[in-house]
Amino acid sequence: QVQLVESGGGLVQAGGSLRLSCAASARTFYAMGWFRQAPGKEREFVASITWGGGASNYADSVKGRFTISRDKAKNTVYLLMTSLRPEDTAVYYCAARNTALGLARPTYDYWGQGTQVTVSS
């Protein structure tokens, strides 16, 4: 059973930074991604990264502020979030997929339990 365990969420003031981590059980994937879901809203794509080549992709709303990276040796993907805004408040989910199509869609094969990020104004 593949497990993804997120950590690093919390409460931060607007303009601050947080780094989320997602540790995967020993397994390689085609890509991993981060999604978020705010109360009353649908789950939305944040960022993805291919495991092999490290190619990254971002939602327009976070470009220039968030950075996704991975550490192959640790089977871990990170999301560094800077210049945080109140509208970034959500539960952030880590996900992994075995195929290339639809990296920005919430159709990943494996999901973490989510970690809360709250940005105060």
PDB file of N, CA, C and O in Angstrom, residues 42-109:
ATOM      1  N   GLU A  42     -13.906  23.573  -4.754  1.00  0.00           N
ATOM      2  CA  GLU A  42     -13.386  22.327  -5.296  1.00  0.00           C
ATOM      3  C   GLU A  42     -11.878  22.245  -5.086  1.00  0.00           C
ATOM      4  O   GLU A  42     -11.194  23.258  -4.941  1.00  0.00           O
ATOM      5  N   ARG A  43     -11.398  21.028  -5.111  1.00  0.00           N
ATOM      6  CA  ARG A  43      -9.956  20.828  -5.003  1.00  0.00           C
ATOM      7  C   ARG A  43      -9.294  21.381  -6.260  1.00  0.00           C
ATOM      8  O   ARG A  43      -9.737  21.106  -7.380  1.00  0.00           O
ATOM      9  N   GLU A  44      -8.228  22.155  -6.077  1.00  0.00           N
ATOM     10  CA  GLU A  44      -7.578  22.777  -7.226  1.00  0.00           C
ATOM     11  C   GLU A  44      -6.097  22.441  -7.278  1.00  0.00           C
ATOM     12  O   GLU A  44      -5.445  22.253  -6.249  1.00  0.00           O
ATOM     13  N   PHE A  45      -5.601  22.415  -8.478  1.00  0.00           N
ATOM     14  CA  PHE A  45      -4.187  22.132  -8.738  1.00  0.00           C
ATOM     15  C   PHE A  45      -3.320  23.284  -8.255  1.00  0.00           C
ATOM     16  O   PHE A  45      -3.661  24.454  -8.432  1.00  0.00           O
ATOM     17  N   VAL A  46      -2.188  22.939  -7.659  1.00  0.00           N
ATOM     18  CA  VAL A  46      -1.216  23.942  -7.232  1.00  0.00           C
ATOM     19  C   VAL A  46       0.080  23.807  -8.028  1.00  0.00           C
ATOM     20  O   VAL A  46       0.542  24.760  -8.645  1.00  0.00           O
ATOM     21  N   ALA A  47       0.664  22.623  -7.995  1.00  0.00           N
ATOM     22  CA  ALA A  47       1.946  22.418  -8.677  1.00  0.00           C
ATOM     23  C   ALA A  47       2.186  20.926  -8.870  1.00  0.00           C
ATOM     24  O   ALA A  47       1.642  20.108  -8.134  1.00  0.00           O
ATOM     25  N   SER A  48       3.014  20.600  -9.867  1.00  0.00           N
ATOM     26  CA  SER A  48       3.407  19.209 -10.085  1.00  0.00           C
ATOM     27  C   SER A  48       4.869  19.168 -10.502  1.00  0.00           C
ATOM     28  O   SER A  48       5.434  20.170 -10.967  1.00  0.00           O
ATOM     29  N   ILE A  49       5.454  17.995 -10.341  1.00  0.00           N
ATOM     30  CA  ILE A  49       6.848  17.799 -10.741  1.00  0.00           C
ATOM     31  C   ILE A  49       7.016  16.356 -11.199  1.00  0.00           C
ATOM     32  O   ILE A  49       6.507  15.430 -10.562  1.00  0.00           O
ATOM     33  N   THR A  50       7.692  16.155 -12.315  1.00  0.00           N
ATOM     34  CA  THR A  50       7.978  14.801 -12.760  1.00  0.00           C
ATOM     35  C   THR A  50       9.134  14.236 -11.944  1.00  0.00           C
ATOM     36  O   THR A  50      10.092  14.941 -11.628  1.00  0.00           O
ATOM     37  N   TRP A  51       8.998  12.965 -11.605  1.00  0.00           N
ATOM     38  CA  TRP A  51       9.985  12.386 -10.693  1.00  0.00           C
ATOM     39  C   TRP A  51      11.348  12.225 -11.351  1.00  0.00           C
ATOM     40  O   TRP A  51      12.375  12.458 -10.742  1.00  0.00           O
ATOM     41  N   GLY A  52      11.346  11.848 -12.620  1.00  0.00           N
ATOM     42  CA  GLY A  52      12.615  11.603 -13.283  1.00  0.00           C
ATOM     43  C   GLY A  52      13.338  12.881 -13.660  1.00  0.00           C
ATOM     44  O   GLY A  52      14.431  13.165 -13.191  1.00  0.00           O
ATOM     45  N   GLY A  53      12.704  13.678 -14.527  1.00  0.00           N
ATOM     46  CA  GLY A  53      13.372  14.863 -15.047  1.00  0.00           C
ATOM     47  C   GLY A  53      13.229  16.105 -14.207  1.00  0.00           C
ATOM     48  O   GLY A  53      13.944  17.083 -14.408  1.00  0.00           O
ATOM     49  N   GLY A  54      12.298  16.116 -13.280  1.00  0.00           N
ATOM     50  CA  GLY A  54      12.115  17.284 -12.438  1.00  0.00           C
ATOM     51  C   GLY A  54      11.404  18.438 -13.116  1.00  0.00           C
ATOM     52  O   GLY A  54      11.496  19.580 -12.654  1.00  0.00           O
ATOM     53  N   ALA A  55      10.691  18.156 -14.197  1.00  0.00           N
ATOM     54  CA  ALA A  55       9.941  19.230 -14.862  1.00  0.00           C
ATOM     55  C   ALA A  55       8.770  19.650 -13.988  1.00  0.00           C
ATOM     56  O   ALA A  55       8.013  18.811 -13.504  1.00  0.00           O
ATOM     57  N   SER A  56       8.621  20.945 -13.787  1.00  0.00           N
ATOM     58  CA  SER A  56       7.586  21.443 -12.883  1.00  0.00           C
ATOM     59  C   SER A  56       6.538  22.245 -13.626  1.00  0.00           C
ATOM     60  O   SER A  56       6.789  22.785 -14.712  1.00  0.00           O
ATOM     61  N   ASN A  57       5.387  22.324 -13.011  1.00  0.00           N
ATOM     62  CA  ASN A  57       4.256  23.054 -13.573  1.00  0.00           C
ATOM     63  C   ASN A  57       3.493  23.677 -12.416  1.00  0.00           C
ATOM     64  O   ASN A  57       3.386  23.069 -11.348  1.00  0.00           O
ATOM     65  N   TYR A  58       2.981  24.909 -12.632  1.00  0.00           N
ATOM     66  CA  TYR A  58       2.319  25.636 -11.555  1.00  0.00           C
ATOM     67  C   TYR A  58       0.992  26.215 -12.008  1.00  0.00           C
ATOM     68  O   TYR A  58       0.817  26.591 -13.174  1.00  0.00           O
ATOM     69  N   ALA A  59       0.082  26.345 -11.067  1.00  0.00           N
ATOM     70  CA  ALA A  59      -1.125  27.110 -11.310  1.00  0.00           C
ATOM     71  C   ALA A  59      -0.744  28.583 -11.419  1.00  0.00           C
ATOM     72  O   ALA A  59       0.198  29.049 -10.769  1.00  0.00           O
ATOM     73  N   ASP A  60      -1.481  29.314 -12.229  1.00  0.00           N
ATOM     74  CA  ASP A  60      -1.172  30.732 -12.420  1.00  0.00           C
ATOM     75  C   ASP A  60      -1.199  31.496 -11.096  1.00  0.00           C
ATOM     76  O   ASP A  60      -0.432  32.441 -10.900  1.00  0.00           O
ATOM     77  N   SER A  61      -2.085  31.084 -10.209  1.00  0.00           N
ATOM     78  CA  SER A  61      -2.259  31.813  -8.955  1.00  0.00           C
ATOM     79  C   SER A  61      -1.056  31.724  -8.020  1.00  0.00           C
ATOM     80  O   SER A  61      -0.936  32.518  -7.083  1.00  0.00           O
ATOM     81  N   VAL A  62      -0.161  30.762  -8.257  1.00  0.00           N
ATOM     82  CA  VAL A  62       0.982  30.600  -7.362  1.00  0.00           C
ATOM     83  C   VAL A  62       2.325  30.784  -8.061  1.00  0.00           C
ATOM     84  O   VAL A  62       3.369  30.737  -7.408  1.00  0.00           O
ATOM     85  N   LYS A  63       2.312  30.993  -9.358  1.00  0.00           N
ATOM     86  CA  LYS A  63       3.566  31.177 -10.101  1.00  0.00           C
ATOM     87  C   LYS A  63       4.357  32.334  -9.537  1.00  0.00           C
ATOM     88  O   LYS A  63       3.818  33.407  -9.270  1.00  0.00           O
ATOM     89  N   GLY A  64       5.640  32.105  -9.361  1.00  0.00           N
ATOM     90  CA  GLY A  64       6.515  33.140  -8.826  1.00  0.00           C
ATOM     91  C   GLY A  64       6.535  33.204  -7.309  1.00  0.00           C
ATOM     92  O   GLY A  64       7.377  33.892  -6.727  1.00  0.00           O
ATOM     93  N   ARG A  65       5.605  32.491  -6.658  1.00  0.00           N
ATOM     94  CA  ARG A  65       5.552  32.497  -5.192  1.00  0.00           C
ATOM     95  C   ARG A  65       5.841  31.124  -4.603  1.00  0.00           C
ATOM     96  O   ARG A  65       6.427  31.035  -3.520  1.00  0.00           O
ATOM     97  N   PHE A  66       5.409  30.070  -5.278  1.00  0.00           N
ATOM     98  CA  PHE A  66       5.579  28.714  -4.785  1.00  0.00           C
ATOM     99  C   PHE A  66       6.624  27.996  -5.635  1.00  0.00           C
ATOM    100  O   PHE A  66       6.743  28.236  -6.835  1.00  0.00           O
ATOM    101  N   THR A  67       7.361  27.091  -4.997  1.00  0.00           N
ATOM    102  CA  THR A  67       8.343  26.281  -5.693  1.00  0.00           C
ATOM    103  C   THR A  67       8.210  24.829  -5.255  1.00  0.00           C
ATOM    104  O   THR A  67       8.245  24.534  -4.055  1.00  0.00           O
ATOM    105  N   ILE A  68       8.053  23.941  -6.233  1.00  0.00           N
ATOM    106  CA  ILE A  68       7.984  22.515  -5.948  1.00  0.00           C
ATOM    107  C   ILE A  68       9.337  21.882  -6.257  1.00  0.00           C
ATOM    108  O   ILE A  68      10.004  22.266  -7.223  1.00  0.00           O
ATOM    109  N   SER A  69       9.733  20.935  -5.426  1.00  0.00           N
ATOM    110  CA  SER A  69      11.011  20.251  -5.643  1.00  0.00           C
ATOM    111  C   SER A  69      10.892  18.835  -5.099  1.00  0.00           C
ATOM    112  O   SER A  69       9.938  18.513  -4.391  1.00  0.00           O
ATOM    113  N   ARG A  70      11.860  17.982  -5.476  1.00  0.00           N
ATOM    114  CA  ARG A  70      11.829  16.621  -4.951  1.00  0.00           C
ATOM    115  C   ARG A  70      13.221  16.156  -4.596  1.00  0.00           C
ATOM    116  O   ARG A  70      14.206  16.592  -5.190  1.00  0.00           O
ATOM    117  N   ASP A  71      13.272  15.257  -3.624  1.00  0.00           N
ATOM    118  CA  ASP A  71      14.528  14.634  -3.198  1.00  0.00           C
ATOM    119  C   ASP A  71      14.354  13.138  -3.421  1.00  0.00           C
ATOM    120  O   ASP A  71      13.664  12.463  -2.665  1.00  0.00           O
ATOM    121  N   LYS A  72      14.985  12.650  -4.483  1.00  0.00           N
ATOM    122  CA  LYS A  72      14.819  11.248  -4.829  1.00  0.00           C
ATOM    123  C   LYS A  72      15.322  10.324  -3.731  1.00  0.00           C
ATOM    124  O   LYS A  72      14.731   9.283  -3.464  1.00  0.00           O
ATOM    125  N   ALA A  73      16.406  10.686  -3.109  1.00  0.00           N
ATOM    126  CA  ALA A  73      16.997   9.823  -2.085  1.00  0.00           C
ATOM    127  C   ALA A  73      16.066   9.638  -0.896  1.00  0.00           C
ATOM    128  O   ALA A  73      16.064   8.602  -0.233  1.00  0.00           O
ATOM    129  N   LYS A  74      15.269  10.661  -0.628  1.00  0.00           N
ATOM    130  CA  LYS A  74      14.358  10.620   0.522  1.00  0.00           C
ATOM    131  C   LYS A  74      12.924  10.310   0.113  1.00  0.00           C
ATOM    132  O   LYS A  74      12.035  10.274   0.965  1.00  0.00           O
ATOM    133  N   ASN A  75      12.685  10.109  -1.186  1.00  0.00           N
ATOM    134  CA  ASN A  75      11.318   9.878  -1.676  1.00  0.00           C
ATOM    135  C   ASN A  75      10.368  10.955  -1.162  1.00  0.00           C
ATOM    136  O   ASN A  75       9.249  10.675  -0.714  1.00  0.00           O
ATOM    137  N   THR A  76      10.820  12.184  -1.231  1.00  0.00           N
ATOM    138  CA  THR A  76      10.067  13.293  -0.650  1.00  0.00           C
ATOM    139  C   THR A  76       9.922  14.423  -1.662  1.00  0.00           C
ATOM    140  O   THR A  76      10.858  14.735  -2.394  1.00  0.00           O
ATOM    141  N   VAL A  77       8.749  15.013  -1.670  1.00  0.00           N
ATOM    142  CA  VAL A  77       8.495  16.192  -2.493  1.00  0.00           C
ATOM    143  C   VAL A  77       8.180  17.353  -1.550  1.00  0.00           C
ATOM    144  O   VAL A  77       7.591  17.158  -0.490  1.00  0.00           O
ATOM    145  N   TYR A  78       8.601  18.533  -1.951  1.00  0.00           N
ATOM    146  CA  TYR A  78       8.435  19.727  -1.123  1.00  0.00           C
ATOM    147  C   TYR A  78       7.642  20.788  -1.862  1.00  0.00           C
ATOM    148  O   TYR A  78       7.644  20.844  -3.094  1.00  0.00           O
ATOM    149  N   LEU A  79       6.994  21.642  -1.105  1.00  0.00           N
ATOM    150  CA  LEU A  79       6.354  22.823  -1.683  1.00  0.00           C
ATOM    151  C   LEU A  79       6.747  24.006  -0.813  1.00  0.00           C
ATOM    152  O   LEU A  79       6.289  24.123   0.328  1.00  0.00           O
ATOM    153  N   LEU A  80       7.626  24.848  -1.341  1.00  0.00           N
ATOM    154  CA  LEU A  80       8.016  26.064  -0.639  1.00  0.00           C
ATOM    155  C   LEU A  80       7.050  27.163  -1.051  1.00  0.00           C
ATOM    156  O   LEU A  80       6.936  27.488  -2.230  1.00  0.00           O
ATOM    157  N   MET A  81       6.377  27.728  -0.078  1.00  0.00           N
ATOM    158  CA  MET A  81       5.369  28.748  -0.329  1.00  0.00           C
ATOM    159  C   MET A  81       5.844  30.067   0.274  1.00  0.00           C
ATOM    160  O   MET A  81       6.080  30.136   1.486  1.00  0.00           O
ATOM    161  N   THR A  82       5.998  31.071  -0.544  1.00  0.00           N
ATOM    162  CA  THR A  82       6.422  32.381  -0.083  1.00  0.00           C
ATOM    163  C   THR A  82       5.370  33.420  -0.445  1.00  0.00           C
ATOM    164  O   THR A  82       4.458  33.150  -1.232  1.00  0.00           O
ATOM    165  N   SER A  83       5.515  34.608   0.127  1.00  0.00           N
ATOM    166  CA  SER A  83       4.561  35.705  -0.121  1.00  0.00           C
ATOM    167  C   SER A  83       3.130  35.212   0.019  1.00  0.00           C
ATOM    168  O   SER A  83       2.282  35.477  -0.839  1.00  0.00           O
ATOM    169  N   LEU A  84       2.872  34.496   1.072  1.00  0.00           N
ATOM    170  CA  LEU A  84       1.560  33.891   1.261  1.00  0.00           C
ATOM    171  C   LEU A  84       0.475  34.941   1.426  1.00  0.00           C
ATOM    172  O   LEU A  84       0.700  36.013   2.012  1.00  0.00           O
ATOM    173  N   ARG A  85      -0.698  34.605   0.920  1.00  0.00           N
ATOM    174  CA  ARG A  85      -1.860  35.494   0.961  1.00  0.00           C
ATOM    175  C   ARG A  85      -3.011  34.791   1.684  1.00  0.00           C
ATOM    176  O   ARG A  85      -3.064  33.560   1.708  1.00  0.00           O
ATOM    177  N   PRO A  86      -3.934  35.551   2.222  1.00  0.00           N
ATOM    178  CA  PRO A  86      -5.081  34.913   2.884  1.00  0.00           C
ATOM    179  C   PRO A  86      -5.822  33.941   1.965  1.00  0.00           C
ATOM    180  O   PRO A  86      -6.331  32.910   2.435  1.00  0.00           O
ATOM    181  N   GLU A  87      -5.852  34.228   0.680  1.00  0.00           N
ATOM    182  CA  GLU A  87      -6.554  33.335  -0.257  1.00  0.00           C
ATOM    183  C   GLU A  87      -5.809  32.031  -0.496  1.00  0.00           C
ATOM    184  O   GLU A  87      -6.329  31.138  -1.168  1.00  0.00           O
ATOM    185  N   ASP A  88      -4.609  31.886   0.034  1.00  0.00           N
ATOM    186  CA  ASP A  88      -3.899  30.613  -0.031  1.00  0.00           C
ATOM    187  C   ASP A  88      -4.352  29.659   1.069  1.00  0.00           C
ATOM    188  O   ASP A  88      -3.941  28.495   1.091  1.00  0.00           O
ATOM    189  N   THR A  89      -5.181  30.143   1.969  1.00  0.00           N
ATOM    190  CA  THR A  89      -5.680  29.308   3.058  1.00  0.00           C
ATOM    191  C   THR A  89      -6.477  28.130   2.514  1.00  0.00           C
ATOM    192  O   THR A  89      -7.412  28.304   1.737  1.00  0.00           O
ATOM    193  N   ALA A  90      -6.093  26.924   2.907  1.00  0.00           N
ATOM    194  CA  ALA A  90      -6.733  25.701   2.409  1.00  0.00           C
ATOM    195  C   ALA A  90      -6.091  24.493   3.071  1.00  0.00           C
ATOM    196  O   ALA A  90      -5.059  24.619   3.732  1.00  0.00           O
ATOM    197  N   VAL A  91      -6.695  23.343   2.841  1.00  0.00           N
ATOM    198  CA  VAL A  91      -6.027  22.084   3.144  1.00  0.00           C
ATOM    199  C   VAL A  91      -5.222  21.702   1.903  1.00  0.00           C
ATOM    200  O   VAL A  91      -5.765  21.672   0.795  1.00  0.00           O
ATOM    201  N   TYR A  92      -3.955  21.451   2.102  1.00  0.00           N
ATOM    202  CA  TYR A  92      -3.058  21.106   1.002  1.00  0.00           C
ATOM    203  C   TYR A  92      -2.831  19.592   0.983  1.00  0.00           C
ATOM    204  O   TYR A  92      -2.500  18.995   2.013  1.00  0.00           O
ATOM    205  N   TYR A  93      -3.005  19.014  -0.203  1.00  0.00           N
ATOM    206  CA  TYR A  93      -2.868  17.581  -0.379  1.00  0.00           C
ATOM    207  C   TYR A  93      -1.700  17.267  -1.308  1.00  0.00           C
ATOM    208  O   TYR A  93      -1.542  17.887  -2.358  1.00  0.00           O
ATOM    209  N   CYS A  94      -0.949  16.274  -0.922  1.00  0.00           N
ATOM    210  CA  CYS A  94       0.094  15.722  -1.768  1.00  0.00           C
ATOM    211  C   CYS A  94      -0.499  14.552  -2.546  1.00  0.00           C
ATOM    212  O   CYS A  94      -1.368  13.832  -2.025  1.00  0.00           O
ATOM    213  N   ALA A  95      -0.056  14.369  -3.778  1.00  0.00           N
ATOM    214  CA  ALA A  95      -0.576  13.287  -4.598  1.00  0.00           C
ATOM    215  C   ALA A  95       0.527  12.745  -5.493  1.00  0.00           C
ATOM    216  O   ALA A  95       1.490  13.451  -5.804  1.00  0.00           O
ATOM    217  N   ALA A  96       0.349  11.501  -5.922  1.00  0.00           N
ATOM    218  CA  ALA A  96       1.318  10.872  -6.815  1.00  0.00           C
ATOM    219  C   ALA A  96       0.582  10.120  -7.911  1.00  0.00           C
ATOM    220  O   ALA A  96      -0.518   9.607  -7.687  1.00  0.00           O
ATOM    221  N   ARG A  97       1.193  10.087  -9.085  1.00  0.00           N
ATOM    222  CA  ARG A  97       0.551   9.385 -10.186  1.00  0.00           C
ATOM    223  C   ARG A  97       1.578   8.622 -10.985  1.00  0.00           C
ATOM    224  O   ARG A  97       2.759   9.001 -11.034  1.00  0.00           O
ATOM    225  N   ASN A  98       1.086   7.577 -11.663  1.00  0.00           N
ATOM    226  CA  ASN A  98       1.970   6.703 -12.440  1.00  0.00           C
ATOM    227  C   ASN A  98       1.969   7.015 -13.923  1.00  0.00           C
ATOM    228  O   ASN A  98       2.740   6.415 -14.667  1.00  0.00           O
ATOM    229  N   THR A  99       1.112   7.946 -14.355  1.00  0.00           N
ATOM    230  CA  THR A  99       1.012   8.260 -15.777  1.00  0.00           C
ATOM    231  C   THR A  99       1.218   9.743 -16.003  1.00  0.00           C
ATOM    232  O   THR A  99       1.114  10.561 -15.093  1.00  0.00           O
ATOM    233  N   ALA A 100       1.469  10.082 -17.269  1.00  0.00           N
ATOM    234  CA  ALA A 100       1.838  11.459 -17.611  1.00  0.00           C
ATOM    235  C   ALA A 100       0.643  12.364 -17.879  1.00  0.00           C
ATOM    236  O   ALA A 100       0.721  13.567 -17.682  1.00  0.00           O
ATOM    237  N   LEU A 101      -0.470  11.793 -18.306  1.00  0.00           N
ATOM    238  CA  LEU A 101      -1.578  12.636 -18.729  1.00  0.00           C
ATOM    239  C   LEU A 101      -2.302  13.264 -17.541  1.00  0.00           C
ATOM    240  O   LEU A 101      -2.507  12.623 -16.519  1.00  0.00           O
ATOM    241  N   GLY A 102      -2.680  14.525 -17.705  1.00  0.00           N
ATOM    242  CA  GLY A 102      -3.518  15.170 -16.706  1.00  0.00           C
ATOM    243  C   GLY A 102      -2.825  15.525 -15.419  1.00  0.00           C
ATOM    244  O   GLY A 102      -3.388  15.349 -14.335  1.00  0.00           O
ATOM    245  N   LEU A 103      -1.618  16.066 -15.520  1.00  0.00           N
ATOM    246  CA  LEU A 103      -0.890  16.393 -14.304  1.00  0.00           C
ATOM    247  C   LEU A 103      -1.577  17.460 -13.473  1.00  0.00           C
ATOM    248  O   LEU A 103      -1.337  17.557 -12.275  1.00  0.00           O
ATOM    249  N   ALA A 104      -2.401  18.287 -14.096  1.00  0.00           N
ATOM    250  CA  ALA A 104      -3.087  19.353 -13.367  1.00  0.00           C
ATOM    251  C   ALA A 104      -4.492  18.961 -12.943  1.00  0.00           C
ATOM    252  O   ALA A 104      -5.246  19.784 -12.433  1.00  0.00           O
ATOM    253  N   ARG A 105      -4.856  17.714 -13.174  1.00  0.00           N
ATOM    254  CA  ARG A 105      -6.192  17.252 -12.809  1.00  0.00           C
ATOM    255  C   ARG A 105      -6.120  16.445 -11.528  1.00  0.00           C
ATOM    256  O   ARG A 105      -5.149  15.736 -11.290  1.00  0.00           O
ATOM    257  N   PRO A 106      -7.171  16.489 -10.726  1.00  0.00           N
ATOM    258  CA  PRO A 106      -7.180  15.729  -9.464  1.00  0.00           C
ATOM    259  C   PRO A 106      -7.481  14.254  -9.683  1.00  0.00           C
ATOM    260  O   PRO A 106      -8.306  13.664  -8.992  1.00  0.00           O
ATOM    261  N   THR A 107      -6.791  13.643 -10.639  1.00  0.00           N
ATOM    262  CA  THR A 107      -7.023  12.237 -10.967  1.00  0.00           C
ATOM    263  C   THR A 107      -5.792  11.411 -10.651  1.00  0.00           C
ATOM    264  O   THR A 107      -5.495  10.435 -11.338  1.00  0.00           O
ATOM    265  N   TYR A 108      -5.069  11.805  -9.645  1.00  0.00           N
ATOM    266  CA  TYR A 108      -3.865  11.092  -9.259  1.00  0.00           C
ATOM    267  C   TYR A 108      -4.211   9.744  -8.618  1.00  0.00           C
ATOM    268  O   TYR A 108      -5.317   9.528  -8.138  1.00  0.00           O
ATOM    269  N   ASP A 109      -3.222   8.868  -8.600  1.00  0.00           N
ATOM    270  CA  ASP A 109      -3.448   7.508  -8.111  1.00  0.00           C
ATOM    271  C   ASP A 109      -3.399   7.410  -6.594  1.00  0.00           C
ATOM    272  O   ASP A 109      -4.078   6.557  -6.001  1.00  0.00           O
TER     273      ASP A 109
END
